[in-house]
Amino acid sequence: MNRKNKIIVLCSSLALIGIFAITYNVVSNKINNRNKSEETAVYNNGQKALKESLVIALYSNNKNEKTLTLEDFKKEYGIDKTLTEENVKEILGKEGYEIDKKTDEVFTFKRTVEKKKEANKYFIGEHNGYLAIYKSDENGKLDLIREYETSLDLIRLSDAEMQQLKDKTYFSSESLEEVEEEMTELNS
C-alpha cells in the first residue's frame, strides 16, 4: 500500500471514531434527560410525580395535627416509591382525611372526628341542607330516621344554633315525640 492510501485509511478511521464518540455523547445525554424527566413527569394515569419538598399539613377538627414534607411522609409510612397526588389522597383517605386546599408547595388535608353521641337517643340535625331526625344506636353512631322538607335557609336561628343543627347537637331526647314537638316548633 502506498503512502496516500495509508493516510486515507487513517483519516477514515479517525473520522469514524470521532463520529462514534459524538453520537455516543449525544445519545447518552438524551437518555439521561429522558430518565430525569420521567422521574418528575407523568405516570400512566396522567398524574405528576410530587416533589420531595412538598409540604403536607394534616388537620383534625380544625387543629393542626402534623406538618411534614413529602420526604418525611414517605419515611413515616414506609414508602420508597415516587408518589402522585392520588397516592397521597388514597393513603390519607384511609385515615379519614380529605384534601382541603392544594397549591404547588402545600397540600392541606382535613378530617372531622365526630364525638360519639349518647346511646339510644333522638337528635335534631341537618341532612343535605334540610332538617332531619337522627337516632343513635347502642354505640352512639347516628342513623337518619326522617328528613323533613324544611330547608335550613328558611329557619330563623342564630349562627350558633345553625352550627348546633349541623353538629346534630341542637336538641336531643330519649323520646321521639319530644323531638317531633321541637321539630314542629322549628318548622313554624
PDB file of N, CA and C in Angstrom, residues 127-133 146-155 187:
ATOM      1  N   HIS A 127     -79.499  17.388  57.332  1.00  0.00           N
ATOM      2  CA  HIS A 127     -79.115  16.388  56.341  1.00  0.00           C
ATOM      3  C   HIS A 127     -79.336  16.992  54.961  1.00  0.00           C
ATOM      4  N   ASN A 128     -78.263  17.183  54.209  1.00  0.00           N
ATOM      5  CA  ASN A 128     -78.319  17.760  52.856  1.00  0.00           C
ATOM      6  C   ASN A 128     -79.025  19.115  52.834  1.00  0.00           C
ATOM      7  N   GLY A 129     -78.859  19.913  53.891  1.00  0.00           N
ATOM      8  CA  GLY A 129     -79.435  21.249  53.924  1.00  0.00           C
ATOM      9  C   GLY A 129     -80.861  21.301  54.444  1.00  0.00           C
ATOM     10  N   TYR A 130     -81.383  20.189  54.892  1.00  0.00           N
ATOM     11  CA  TYR A 130     -82.761  20.124  55.395  1.00  0.00           C
ATOM     12  C   TYR A 130     -82.759  19.602  56.829  1.00  0.00           C
ATOM     13  N   LEU A 131     -83.830  19.936  57.558  1.00  0.00           N
ATOM     14  CA  LEU A 131     -83.982  19.427  58.916  1.00  0.00           C
ATOM     15  C   LEU A 131     -84.175  17.923  58.892  1.00  0.00           C
ATOM     16  N   ALA A 132     -83.655  17.247  59.927  1.00  0.00           N
ATOM     17  CA  ALA A 132     -83.757  15.798  59.974  1.00  0.00           C
ATOM     18  C   ALA A 132     -83.734  15.328  61.423  1.00  0.00           C
ATOM     19  N   ILE A 133     -84.247  14.128  61.628  1.00  0.00           N
ATOM     20  CA  ILE A 133     -84.185  13.481  62.939  1.00  0.00           C
ATOM     21  C   ILE A 133     -83.268  12.266  62.812  1.00  0.00           C
ATOM     22  N   ARG A 146     -85.612  10.402  59.765  1.00  0.00           N
ATOM     23  CA  ARG A 146     -86.558  11.121  58.924  1.00  0.00           C
ATOM     24  C   ARG A 146     -85.940  12.439  58.470  1.00  0.00           C
ATOM     25  N   GLU A 147     -86.133  12.763  57.201  1.00  0.00           N
ATOM     26  CA  GLU A 147     -85.688  14.053  56.672  1.00  0.00           C
ATOM     27  C   GLU A 147     -86.928  14.857  56.316  1.00  0.00           C
ATOM     28  N   TYR A 148     -86.954  16.096  56.762  1.00  0.00           N
ATOM     29  CA  TYR A 148     -88.095  16.975  56.501  1.00  0.00           C
ATOM     30  C   TYR A 148     -87.824  17.816  55.262  1.00  0.00           C
ATOM     31  N   GLU A 149     -88.868  18.421  54.737  1.00  0.00           N
ATOM     32  CA  GLU A 149     -88.747  19.254  53.536  1.00  0.00           C
ATOM     33  C   GLU A 149     -88.427  20.699  53.886  1.00  0.00           C
ATOM     34  N   THR A 150     -88.099  20.957  55.135  1.00  0.00           N
ATOM     35  CA  THR A 150     -87.799  22.311  55.581  1.00  0.00           C
ATOM     36  C   THR A 150     -86.307  22.588  55.391  1.00  0.00           C
ATOM     37  N   SER A 151     -86.025  23.545  54.510  1.00  0.00           N
ATOM     38  CA  SER A 151     -84.635  23.918  54.256  1.00  0.00           C
ATOM     39  C   SER A 151     -84.103  24.751  55.410  1.00  0.00           C
ATOM     40  N   LEU A 152     -82.837  24.601  55.720  1.00  0.00           N
ATOM     41  CA  LEU A 152     -82.224  25.396  56.788  1.00  0.00           C
ATOM     42  C   LEU A 152     -82.235  26.880  56.447  1.00  0.00           C
ATOM     43  N   ASP A 153     -82.295  27.200  55.146  1.00  0.00           N
ATOM     44  CA  ASP A 153     -82.321  28.601  54.718  1.00  0.00           C
ATOM     45  C   ASP A 153     -83.595  29.301  55.180  1.00  0.00           C
ATOM     46  N   LEU A 154     -84.673  28.546  55.410  1.00  0.00           N
ATOM     47  CA  LEU A 154     -85.968  29.125  55.790  1.00  0.00           C
ATOM     48  C   LEU A 154     -86.141  29.277  57.295  1.00  0.00           C
ATOM     49  N   ILE A 155     -85.204  28.748  58.069  1.00  0.00           N
ATOM     50  CA  ILE A 155     -85.317  28.773  59.526  1.00  0.00           C
ATOM     51  C   ILE A 155     -84.540  29.966  60.061  1.00  0.00           C
ATOM     52  N   ASN A 187     -90.301  24.308  62.585  1.00  0.00           N
ATOM     53  CA  ASN A 187     -90.950  24.451  61.284  1.00  0.00           C
ATOM     54  C   ASN A 187     -91.908  25.636  61.232  1.00  0.00           C
TER      55      ASN A 187
END
